[in-house]
CSV table of C-alpha atoms and ligand atoms in Angstrom, one decimal:
chain,number,residue,atom,x,y,z
A,22,MET,CA,20.1,6.6,-1.7
A,23,PHE,CA,17.9,7.0,1.4
A,24,ARG,CA,19.4,10.5,1.9
A,25,LYS,CA,18.1,11.5,-1.6
A,26,VAL,CA,14.7,9.9,-0.9
A,27,HIS,CA,14.5,11.7,2.5
A,28,ILE,CA,15.2,15.1,0.9
A,29,TYR,CA,12.7,14.4,-1.9
A,30,LEU,CA,10.0,13.3,0.6
A,31,THR,CA,10.7,16.3,2.8
A,32,ALA,CA,10.4,18.7,-0.2
A,33,LEU,CA,7.2,17.0,-1.3
A,34,CYS,CA,5.6,17.0,2.1
A,35,ALA,CA,6.7,20.6,2.9
A,36,GLY,CA,5.7,21.7,-0.7
A,37,ILE,CA,2.2,20.3,-0.4
A,38,THR,CA,1.5,21.6,3.1
A,39,THR,CA,3.0,25.0,2.1
A,40,ALA,CA,0.8,25.2,-1.0
A,41,ILE,CA,-2.3,24.3,1.1
A,42,LEU,CA,-1.3,26.9,3.7
A,43,ILE,CA,-0.8,29.6,1.1
A,44,VAL,CA,-4.1,28.9,-0.7
A,45,MET,CA,-6.0,28.9,2.6
A,46,SER,CA,-4.3,32.2,3.7
A,47,LEU,CA,-5.1,33.9,0.3
A,48,LEU,CA,-8.7,32.7,0.5
A,49,TYR,CA,-9.0,34.0,4.0
A,50,LEU,CA,-7.4,37.4,3.1
A,51,TYR,CA,-9.6,37.7,0.0
A,52,LEU,CA,-12.8,37.1,2.0
A,53,SER,CA,-11.8,39.2,5.0
A,54,GLU,CA,-10.7,42.1,2.7
A,55,LYS,CA,-14.0,41.9,0.7
A,56,GLU,CA,-15.9,42.0,4.0
A,57,LEU,CA,-13.9,45.0,5.2
A,58,TYR,CA,-14.6,46.9,2.0
A,59,GLU,CA,-18.3,46.0,2.1
A,60,ASN,CA,-18.7,47.0,5.8
A,61,GLN,CA,-16.9,50.3,5.1
A,62,PHE,CA,-19.2,51.0,2.1
A,63,ARG,CA,-22.3,50.1,4.1
A,64,SER,CA,-21.3,52.4,6.9
A,65,PHE,CA,-20.6,55.2,4.3
A,66,GLN,CA,-24.0,54.7,2.8
A,67,ASN,CA,-25.6,54.9,6.3
A,68,ASP,CA,-23.7,58.2,7.0
A,69,ILE,CA,-24.8,59.5,3.6
A,70,ASN,CA,-28.5,58.6,4.3
A,71,THR,CA,-28.3,60.6,7.6
A,72,ILE,CA,-26.5,63.5,5.8
A,73,ALA,CA,-29.1,63.6,3.0
A,74,THR,CA,-32.0,63.5,5.4
A,75,SER,CA,-30.5,66.3,7.3
A,76,LEU,CA,-29.8,68.3,4.1
A,77,GLU,CA,-33.4,67.9,3.1
A,78,GLN,CA,-34.6,69.3,6.3
A,79,GLN,CA,-32.3,72.4,6.3
A,80,SER,CA,-33.6,75.4,4.5
A,81,VAL,CA,-30.1,77.0,4.5
A,82,ILE,CA,-27.0,74.9,4.5
A,83,SER,CA,-24.6,76.3,7.0
A,84,MET,CA,-20.9,76.2,6.7
A,85,GLU,CA,-20.7,75.2,10.4
A,86,TRP,CA,-22.8,72.2,9.7
A,87,LEU,CA,-20.7,71.2,6.6
A,88,SER,CA,-17.4,71.5,8.5
A,89,LYS,CA,-18.9,69.5,11.4
A,90,MET,CA,-19.9,66.7,9.0
A,91,GLU,CA,-16.5,66.7,7.4
A,92,ALA,CA,-14.7,66.4,10.7
A,93,HIS,CA,-17.1,63.7,12.0
A,94,GLY,CA,-16.8,61.2,9.1
A,95,GLY,CA,-13.3,62.2,7.8
A,96,TYR,CA,-15.2,63.2,4.6
A,97,THR,CA,-14.6,66.0,2.1
A,98,PHE,CA,-17.6,67.9,0.8
A,99,TYR,CA,-17.7,69.7,-2.5
A,100,ALA,CA,-20.9,71.5,-3.3
A,101,LEU,CA,-22.1,73.0,-6.6
A,102,ASP,CA,-25.0,75.4,-6.5
A,103,ASN,CA,-26.5,75.4,-10.0
A,104,GLY,CA,-23.1,74.3,-11.3
A,105,ILE,CA,-21.2,77.1,-9.4
A,106,PRO,CA,-18.9,76.0,-6.5
A,107,PHE,CA,-20.5,76.7,-3.2
A,108,LEU,CA,-19.1,79.5,-1.0
A,109,TYR,CA,-17.9,76.9,1.5
A,110,ASN,CA,-15.5,75.4,-1.0
A,111,ARG,CA,-14.2,78.7,-2.1
A,112,LEU,CA,-13.5,79.5,1.5
A,113,THR,CA,-11.7,76.2,2.2
A,114,ASN,CA,-9.8,76.7,-1.1
A,115,LEU,CA,-10.9,73.3,-2.2
A,116,SER,CA,-11.7,74.3,-5.7
A,117,GLU,CA,-8.4,76.2,-6.0
A,118,SER,CA,-6.2,73.1,-5.7
A,119,SER,CA,-5.7,71.9,-9.3
A,120,GLU,CA,-5.1,68.3,-8.1
A,121,ILE,CA,-8.3,68.2,-6.1
A,122,ARG,CA,-10.1,70.0,-8.9
A,123,SER,CA,-9.1,67.3,-11.5
A,124,LEU,CA,-10.0,64.6,-9.0
A,125,LEU,CA,-13.5,66.1,-8.5
A,126,ASP,CA,-13.9,66.5,-12.2
A,127,GLU,CA,-12.9,62.9,-12.9
A,128,CYS,CA,-15.3,61.9,-10.2
A,129,LEU,CA,-18.2,63.8,-11.6
A,130,GLU,CA,-17.4,62.4,-15.0
A,131,VAL,CA,-17.7,58.8,-13.6
A,132,TYR,CA,-20.9,59.8,-11.9
A,133,GLU,CA,-22.4,61.3,-15.0
A,134,SER,CA,-21.5,58.4,-17.2
A,135,ASP,CA,-22.2,55.5,-14.9
A,136,TYR,CA,-24.4,56.5,-12.0
A,137,GLU,CA,-26.4,59.6,-12.7
A,138,ILE,CA,-30.0,59.1,-11.7
A,139,GLY,CA,-31.5,61.5,-14.2
A,140,PHE,CA,-33.0,63.4,-11.3
A,141,ARG,CA,-33.9,66.6,-13.0
A,142,GLU,CA,-35.6,65.1,-16.0
A,143,GLU,CA,-37.7,62.6,-14.0
A,144,THR,CA,-38.9,65.0,-11.3
A,145,GLY,CA,-39.7,68.0,-13.5
A,146,ALA,CA,-39.8,71.6,-12.4
A,147,ASP,CA,-42.9,71.2,-10.2
A,148,SER,CA,-41.4,69.2,-7.5
A,149,TYR,CA,-40.0,71.2,-4.6
A,150,ASN,CA,-37.3,70.1,-2.2
A,151,THR,CA,-36.4,66.6,-3.4
A,152,CYS,CA,-33.2,64.8,-2.7
A,153,HIS,CA,-31.5,61.9,-4.4
A,154,HIS,CA,-28.1,60.4,-3.7
A,155,VAL,CA,-25.9,57.6,-5.1
A,156,GLU,CA,-22.8,55.9,-3.7
A,157,PHE,CA,-20.0,54.2,-5.6
A,158,PRO,CA,-16.4,53.2,-5.2
A,159,PHE,CA,-13.9,55.4,-7.1
A,160,ASN,CA,-10.3,54.7,-8.0
A,161,PRO,CA,-8.8,57.8,-9.7
A,162,SER,CA,-6.6,57.0,-12.7
A,163,GLY,CA,-2.9,57.2,-12.0
A,164,LYS,CA,-3.3,57.4,-8.2
A,165,LYS,CA,-2.9,54.9,-5.4
A,166,HIS,CA,-5.7,56.4,-3.3
A,167,GLU,CA,-9.2,54.9,-3.4
A,168,PHE,CA,-12.4,56.6,-2.4
A,169,HIS,CA,-16.0,55.9,-1.6
A,170,ILE,CA,-18.0,58.7,-3.3
A,171,SER,CA,-21.5,59.9,-2.9
A,172,VAL,CA,-23.3,62.4,-5.1
A,173,ILE,CA,-26.3,64.1,-3.4
A,174,GLU,CA,-28.6,66.0,-5.7
A,175,LEU,CA,-30.9,68.4,-3.9
A,176,GLN,CA,-33.7,70.2,-5.8
A,177,ARG,CA,-35.2,73.3,-4.2
A,178,GLY,CA,-37.6,75.0,-6.5
A,179,THR,CA,-35.7,76.1,-9.5
A,180,SER,CA,-32.3,75.8,-7.7
A,181,SER,CA,-30.4,72.6,-7.8
A,182,LEU,CA,-27.6,71.7,-5.4
A,183,GLN,CA,-25.1,69.0,-6.1
A,184,ILE,CA,-22.9,67.8,-3.2
A,185,LEU,CA,-20.0,65.4,-3.7
A,186,VAL,CA,-18.9,63.5,-0.6
A,187,LEU,CA,-15.4,61.9,-0.8
A,188,SER,CA,-14.4,59.3,1.8
A,189,PRO,CA,-10.7,58.4,1.3
A,190,LEU,CA,-10.0,54.7,2.0
A,191,ASP,CA,-6.4,55.2,3.1
A,192,PHE,CA,-7.1,54.0,6.6
A,193,LEU,CA,-8.7,50.9,5.3
A,194,ARG,CA,-5.8,50.3,2.9
A,195,GLU,CA,-3.3,50.6,5.8
A,196,GLN,CA,-5.4,48.2,7.9
A,197,ILE,CA,-5.4,45.7,5.0
A,198,THR,CA,-1.6,46.1,4.4
A,199,ARG,CA,-1.0,45.5,8.1
A,200,GLN,CA,-3.2,42.4,8.0
A,201,ARG,CA,-1.3,41.1,4.9
A,202,MET,CA,2.1,41.7,6.6
A,203,ARG,CA,0.9,39.8,9.7
A,204,PHE,CA,-0.2,36.9,7.5
A,205,LEU,CA,3.1,36.9,5.6
A,206,LEU,CA,5.1,36.6,8.8
A,207,ILE,CA,2.8,33.9,10.2
A,208,ASP,CA,3.0,32.0,6.9
A,209,ILE,CA,6.8,32.2,6.8
A,210,ALA,CA,7.1,31.0,10.3
A,211,ALA,CA,4.6,28.2,9.6
A,212,ILE,CA,6.5,27.2,6.4
A,213,LEU,CA,9.7,26.9,8.4
A,214,LEU,CA,8.1,24.9,11.1
A,215,LEU,CA,6.3,22.7,8.5
A,216,SER,CA,9.6,22.0,6.7
A,217,LEU,CA,11.3,21.1,9.9
A,218,PHE,CA,8.4,18.9,10.9
A,219,SER,CA,8.4,17.3,7.4
A,220,PHE,CA,12.1,16.5,7.7
A,221,PHE,CA,11.6,14.7,11.0
A,222,PHE,CA,8.3,13.1,10.0
A,223,THR,CA,9.7,11.6,6.7
A,224,GLY,CA,12.8,10.6,8.6
A,225,LYS,CA,10.7,8.6,11.0
A,226,LEU,CA,8.6,7.2,8.2
A,227,LEU,CA,11.7,6.0,6.4
A,228,GLN,CA,13.2,4.4,9.5
A,229,PRO,CA,11.4,1.0,9.1
A,230,VAL,CA,12.4,1.0,5.4
A,231,ILE,CA,16.0,1.7,6.2
A,232,GLU,CA,16.0,-0.9,9.0
A,233,SER,CA,14.4,-3.5,6.7
A,234,ARG,CA,17.0,-2.7,4.0
A,235,ARG,CA,19.8,-3.0,6.5
A,236,LYS,CA,18.4,-6.4,7.7
A,237,GLN,CA,18.1,-7.5,4.1
A,238,THR,CA,21.7,-6.6,3.3
A,239,GLU,CA,22.9,-8.3,6.4
A,240,PHE,CA,20.8,-11.3,5.6
A,241,VAL,CA,22.2,-11.6,2.1
A,242,ALA,CA,25.8,-11.1,3.4
A,243,ALA,CA,25.3,-13.7,6.1
A,244,ALA,CA,23.5,-16.2,3.8
A,245,SER,CA,26.3,-15.9,1.2
A,246,HIS,CA,28.9,-16.4,4.0
A,247,GLU,CA,27.1,-19.6,5.3
A,248,LEU,CA,26.6,-21.0,1.8
A,249,ARG,CA,30.3,-20.5,0.9
A,250,THR,CA,31.7,-23.0,3.5
A,251,PRO,CA,29.7,-26.1,2.4
A,252,LEU,CA,30.1,-25.2,-1.2
A,253,ALA,CA,33.9,-24.9,-0.8
A,254,VAL,CA,33.9,-28.3,0.9
A,255,ILE,CA,31.8,-29.9,-1.9
A,256,LEU,CA,34.0,-28.4,-4.6
A,257,SER,CA,37.3,-29.5,-3.0
A,258,ALA,CA,35.9,-33.0,-2.3
A,259,ALA,CA,34.8,-33.3,-5.9
A,260,GLU,CA,38.3,-32.1,-7.0
A,261,CYS,CA,40.0,-34.7,-4.8
A,262,CYS,CA,37.6,-37.4,-6.1
A,263,ARG,CA,39.3,-37.3,-9.5
A,264,ASP,CA,42.6,-38.8,-8.5
A,265,ALA,CA,41.5,-40.8,-5.4
A,266,ASP,CA,41.2,-44.6,-5.2
A,267,THR,CA,37.8,-46.2,-4.9
A,268,GLU,CA,37.8,-46.3,-1.0
A,269,LYS,CA,38.7,-42.6,-0.7
A,270,GLN,CA,36.3,-41.7,-3.5
A,271,SER,CA,33.4,-43.2,-1.5
A,272,ARG,CA,34.5,-41.1,1.6
A,273,PHE,CA,34.6,-37.9,-0.5
A,274,LEU,CA,31.2,-38.7,-2.0
A,275,ASP,CA,29.9,-39.1,1.6
A,276,THR,CA,31.3,-35.7,2.5
A,277,ILE,CA,29.6,-34.2,-0.7
A,278,ARG,CA,26.4,-35.8,0.4
A,279,GLN,CA,26.6,-34.5,4.0
A,280,GLU,CA,27.4,-31.0,2.8
A,281,GLY,CA,24.7,-31.2,0.2
A,282,ASP,CA,22.2,-32.1,3.0
A,283,ILE,CA,23.5,-29.1,5.1
A,284,LEU,CA,23.0,-26.8,2.1
A,285,THR,CA,19.5,-28.1,1.5
A,286,SER,CA,18.5,-27.5,5.1
A,287,LEU,CA,20.0,-24.0,5.0
A,288,VAL,CA,18.2,-23.1,1.8
A,289,ASN,CA,15.0,-24.5,3.2
A,290,ASP,CA,15.3,-22.3,6.3
A,291,MET,CA,16.0,-19.3,4.1
A,292,LEU,CA,13.0,-20.0,2.0
A,293,THR,CA,10.8,-20.4,5.1
A,294,LEU,CA,12.0,-16.9,6.4
A,295,SER,CA,11.6,-15.4,3.0
A,296,ALA,CA,8.0,-16.7,2.8
A,297,SER,CA,7.4,-15.2,6.3
A,298,ASP,CA,8.7,-11.8,5.1
A,299,SER,CA,6.4,-11.8,2.2
A,300,GLN,CA,3.4,-13.0,4.3
A,301,ARG,CA,3.3,-16.4,2.5
A,302,PHE,CA,4.3,-18.2,5.7
A,303,THR,CA,0.8,-19.2,6.7
A,304,CYS,CA,-0.7,-21.1,9.6
A,305,ARG,CA,-3.9,-23.1,9.5
A,306,PRO,CA,-5.2,-23.2,13.0
A,307,ALA,CA,-7.4,-26.1,14.0
A,308,PRO,CA,-8.3,-27.8,17.4
A,309,VAL,CA,-5.3,-29.8,18.4
A,310,GLU,CA,-4.5,-32.2,21.3
A,311,LEU,CA,-1.2,-30.7,22.4
A,312,ASP,CA,-0.3,-33.5,24.7
A,313,THR,CA,-0.6,-36.1,21.9
A,314,LEU,CA,1.5,-33.8,19.7
A,315,LEU,CA,4.2,-33.6,22.4
A,316,ILE,CA,4.2,-37.4,22.9
A,317,ASN,CA,4.7,-37.9,19.1
A,318,THR,CA,7.6,-35.4,19.0
A,319,TYR,CA,9.1,-36.9,22.1
A,320,GLU,CA,9.1,-40.4,20.5
A,321,ALA,CA,10.6,-39.0,17.3
A,322,PHE,CA,13.5,-37.4,19.2
A,323,GLU,CA,14.2,-40.2,21.6
A,324,PRO,CA,16.6,-42.1,19.2
A,325,ILE,CA,18.4,-38.8,18.3
A,326,ALA,CA,18.9,-38.0,22.0
A,327,ALA,CA,20.0,-41.6,22.7
A,328,GLU,CA,22.6,-41.5,19.9
A,329,LYS,CA,24.2,-38.6,21.7
A,330,GLU,CA,23.9,-40.3,25.1
A,331,LEU,CA,21.4,-37.8,26.3
A,332,SER,CA,18.3,-38.6,28.4
A,333,LEU,CA,15.0,-37.2,27.3
A,334,SER,CA,11.9,-36.9,29.5
A,335,ILE,CA,8.4,-35.7,29.0
A,336,THR,CA,6.1,-34.1,31.6
A,337,LEU,CA,2.4,-33.8,31.0
A,338,PRO,CA,-0.5,-32.7,33.2
A,339,GLU,CA,-2.4,-35.3,35.1
A,340,GLU,CA,-5.8,-33.9,34.1
A,341,SER,CA,-7.1,-34.0,30.5
A,342,LEU,CA,-6.4,-30.7,28.7
A,343,PRO,CA,-8.8,-28.7,26.5
A,344,LEU,CA,-8.1,-28.6,22.8
A,345,CYS,CA,-5.7,-25.9,21.6
A,346,THR,CA,-6.4,-23.9,18.4
A,347,ALA,CA,-3.1,-24.2,16.5
A,348,ASP,CA,-1.4,-25.4,13.4
A,349,ALA,CA,-0.2,-28.9,14.4
A,350,ASP,CA,2.5,-29.0,11.7
A,351,ARG,CA,3.9,-25.7,12.7
A,352,ILE,CA,3.9,-26.6,16.4
A,353,VAL,CA,5.8,-29.8,15.6
A,354,GLN,CA,8.3,-27.7,13.6
A,355,LEU,CA,8.7,-25.3,16.5
A,356,LEU,CA,9.3,-28.2,19.0
A,357,SER,CA,11.7,-29.8,16.6
A,358,ILE,CA,13.8,-26.6,16.4
A,359,LEU,CA,13.9,-26.3,20.2
A,360,LEU,CA,14.7,-30.0,20.7
A,361,HIS,CA,17.3,-30.0,17.9
A,362,ASN,CA,19.1,-27.1,19.6
A,363,ALA,CA,18.9,-28.8,23.0
A,364,VAL,CA,20.5,-31.9,21.6
A,365,SER,CA,23.1,-29.9,19.8
A,366,TYR,CA,24.1,-27.7,22.7
A,367,THR,CA,24.0,-30.3,25.5
A,368,PRO,CA,27.2,-32.4,26.1
A,369,GLU,CA,27.0,-36.2,26.3
A,370,GLY,CA,25.3,-37.5,29.5
A,371,GLY,CA,23.1,-34.4,29.8
A,372,HIS,CA,19.4,-34.3,30.2
A,373,ILE,CA,16.6,-32.7,28.0
A,374,GLY,CA,13.1,-32.1,29.3
A,375,LEU,CA,9.9,-31.6,27.3
A,376,ALA,CA,6.9,-30.3,29.3
A,377,LEU,CA,3.4,-29.1,28.9
A,378,SER,CA,1.1,-27.3,31.4
A,379,HIS,CA,-2.1,-25.4,31.2
A,380,LYS,CA,-2.9,-22.4,33.4
A,381,LYS,CA,-5.5,-19.6,33.1
A,382,ASN,CA,-6.5,-20.6,29.6
A,383,ARG,CA,-2.9,-20.6,28.4
A,384,PHE,CA,-0.7,-23.5,27.3
A,385,TYR,CA,3.0,-23.5,28.4
A,386,LEU,CA,5.4,-25.6,26.3
A,387,THR,CA,8.9,-25.8,27.8
A,388,VAL,CA,12.1,-27.4,26.5
A,389,SER,CA,14.9,-27.4,29.0
A,390,ASP,CA,18.4,-28.8,28.8
A,391,THR,CA,21.5,-29.1,31.0
A,392,GLY,CA,23.7,-27.8,28.1
A,393,ILE,CA,26.1,-24.9,27.7
A,394,GLY,CA,23.5,-22.3,28.5
A,395,ILE,CA,23.1,-18.9,26.8
A,396,PRO,CA,24.9,-15.8,28.2
A,397,PRO,CA,22.4,-13.0,29.3
A,398,ASP,CA,23.7,-10.6,26.6
A,399,ASP,CA,22.9,-13.1,23.8
A,400,ARG,CA,19.4,-14.0,25.0
A,401,LYS,CA,17.6,-11.2,23.0
A,402,LYS,CA,19.9,-11.6,19.9
A,403,ILE,CA,19.5,-15.4,19.4
A,404,PHE,CA,16.1,-14.8,17.8
A,405,ASP,CA,17.8,-12.6,15.1
A,406,ARG,CA,18.6,-14.2,11.8
A,407,PHE,CA,22.1,-15.8,11.5
A,408,TYR,CA,22.9,-14.8,15.1
A,409,ARG,CA,24.9,-17.5,16.9
A,410,ALA,CA,26.3,-17.2,20.4
A,411,GLU,CA,30.1,-17.3,20.7
A,412,LYS,CA,30.2,-20.7,22.5
A,413,SER,CA,28.2,-22.5,19.8
A,414,ARG,CA,29.9,-21.1,16.7
A,415,GLY,CA,31.8,-24.3,15.9
A,416,THR,CA,28.7,-26.5,15.8
A,417,LYS,CA,28.4,-27.9,12.3
A,418,GLY,CA,25.1,-27.6,10.4
A,419,HIS,CA,23.9,-24.7,12.5
A,420,PHE,CA,23.4,-21.3,10.8
A,421,GLY,CA,21.5,-19.3,13.4
A,422,LEU,CA,18.1,-19.4,11.6
A,423,GLY,CA,16.2,-22.0,13.7
A,424,LEU,CA,15.1,-19.7,16.5
A,425,SER,CA,14.1,-17.0,13.9
A,426,ILE,CA,11.8,-19.5,12.3
A,427,ALA,CA,10.6,-20.6,15.8
A,428,ALA,CA,9.8,-16.9,16.7
A,429,GLU,CA,7.9,-16.5,13.4
A,430,ILE,CA,5.8,-19.6,14.2
A,431,VAL,CA,5.0,-18.3,17.7
A,432,ARG,CA,4.1,-14.9,16.2
A,433,LEU,CA,1.7,-16.5,13.8
A,434,HIS,CA,0.0,-18.1,16.8
A,435,HIS,CA,-0.1,-14.8,18.7
A,436,GLY,CA,2.0,-16.4,21.4
A,437,THR,CA,5.3,-15.6,23.1
A,438,ILE,CA,8.7,-17.3,23.3
A,439,SER,CA,11.3,-16.6,25.9
A,440,VAL,CA,14.5,-18.2,27.2
A,441,ALA,CA,15.9,-18.3,30.7
A,442,ASP,CA,18.7,-19.9,32.6
A,443,ARG,CA,18.0,-23.4,34.0
A,444,PRO,CA,18.8,-23.6,37.7
A,445,GLY,CA,21.9,-25.9,37.8
A,446,GLY,CA,23.0,-25.0,34.3
A,447,GLY,CA,21.6,-25.1,30.8
A,448,SER,CA,18.6,-23.2,29.3
A,449,VAL,CA,14.8,-23.3,29.4
A,450,PHE,CA,12.8,-22.2,26.4
A,451,THR,CA,9.2,-21.4,27.2
A,452,VAL,CA,6.5,-21.0,24.6
A,453,ILE,CA,3.1,-19.6,25.7
A,454,LEU,CA,0.1,-20.1,23.5
B,505,ADP,P1,21.4,-22.5,15.2
B,505,ADP,O1,21.1,-23.2,14.0
B,505,ADP,O2,22.7,-21.8,15.2
B,505,ADP,O3,21.2,-23.3,16.4
B,505,ADP,P2,19.3,-21.0,16.2
B,505,ADP,O4,18.6,-19.8,15.7
B,505,ADP,O5,18.4,-22.1,16.5
B,505,ADP,O6,20.4,-21.3,15.2
B,505,ADP,O7,20.0,-20.6,17.6
B,505,ADP,C1,20.7,-19.4,17.6
B,505,ADP,C2,21.8,-19.5,18.7
B,505,ADP,O8,21.2,-19.6,20.0
B,505,ADP,C3,22.6,-20.7,18.6
B,505,ADP,O9,23.6,-20.6,17.6
B,505,ADP,C4,23.1,-20.9,20.0
B,505,ADP,O10,24.2,-20.0,20.2
B,505,ADP,C5,22.0,-20.4,20.8
B,505,ADP,N1,21.1,-21.5,21.3
B,505,ADP,C6,20.0,-21.9,20.8
B,505,ADP,N2,19.5,-22.9,21.6
B,505,ADP,C7,20.4,-23.1,22.5
B,505,ADP,C8,20.4,-24.1,23.6
B,505,ADP,N3,19.5,-25.0,23.9
B,505,ADP,N4,21.5,-24.0,24.4
B,505,ADP,C9,22.5,-23.1,24.2
B,505,ADP,N5,22.5,-22.2,23.2
B,505,ADP,C10,21.4,-22.2,22.4
């Protein structure tokens, strides 16, 4: 299932970033190409201005000057003197090539229909030596080539000279194609990298979800396993009750009652952890006298410890302590879990110590015992749900949930909990608040 989600998220992430990349690239290309065209057109207009001024000043237009101008700007000139091709064109055979001839005709047609300035009519026959020119882009039909065209109209007395200047845009087109290819390659490389990044990124994003799902599955499996044993005992005791005499019946009923209590405590622990998972496990901090809280817990556990022939001691600081901001009920719950474990995992005749100290604005709560101890490898794992160290697996009524709840309570108080070996055997749990 997660594989599918991973692939879907990768595709979604890569798709969105790719779409953004492509839109941005196209936008950039559009703006940059537009600017290239405009710059080219502006520089063409500037050249034509210079050429027109120079033409105006020349009394005779020399072939040498025309060929120099053509070579300088990469332009092609086509001049008509009173409608007759200029000698220069005849010499360069320009008007002889049918392809160029039709191009020039088409160009003149466009000029006459869209751009002609009406020069002759406006100025009249009186004006002598006047010049007008117009520039426009030209895309001949059926051809890939594009041009910038200028038509210069020069009136000298009764003679009129029309000069067509063609500036092919092949170089600009090549430049644009090169730029597009560069962008295409960069975009392909970026899309590949983005897809790779999306794959790892979404994988990392999914990791906590996968982990939480794994823990949930493990939790359900472990919970079902733990529920099965007391349920099986209850069912078989109930079955035996049917044919048993009154004395045996009462023993079976006691067993059912005990297992029922165990089940209740297990279900309560599971509900507590489920509340913590869904953020419903709250804590209501208030100023608390921790020493009083410890004394009360000590007194509550004294008979339990005595029943198992364990000695229980309490150590409190001499000086009076400041109030601690904590949830009193949760702290009692935490101490009860630690003391309950200490009683369970300490053999008869052992000792359990409860202590409180205050250093550098921190409260240190410790529960130590002279019990079976916890192997170093297990010390991190014992705070995991349903984890139980090998040595304590047989202990009845223990499901490996107590320390998980203790860790949650400490987390709610922004404190820390740790476990260490007690010198001389046993363990010491330290809670810092
Ligand atoms: P449990 O209900 O099994 O005690 P906990 O979460 O409270 O569950 O503890 C997890 C495991 O940590 C226990 O099963 C036990 O192996 C180990 N443990 C906890 N407290 C002690 C202790 N005081 N001495 C030795 N082992 C302990």
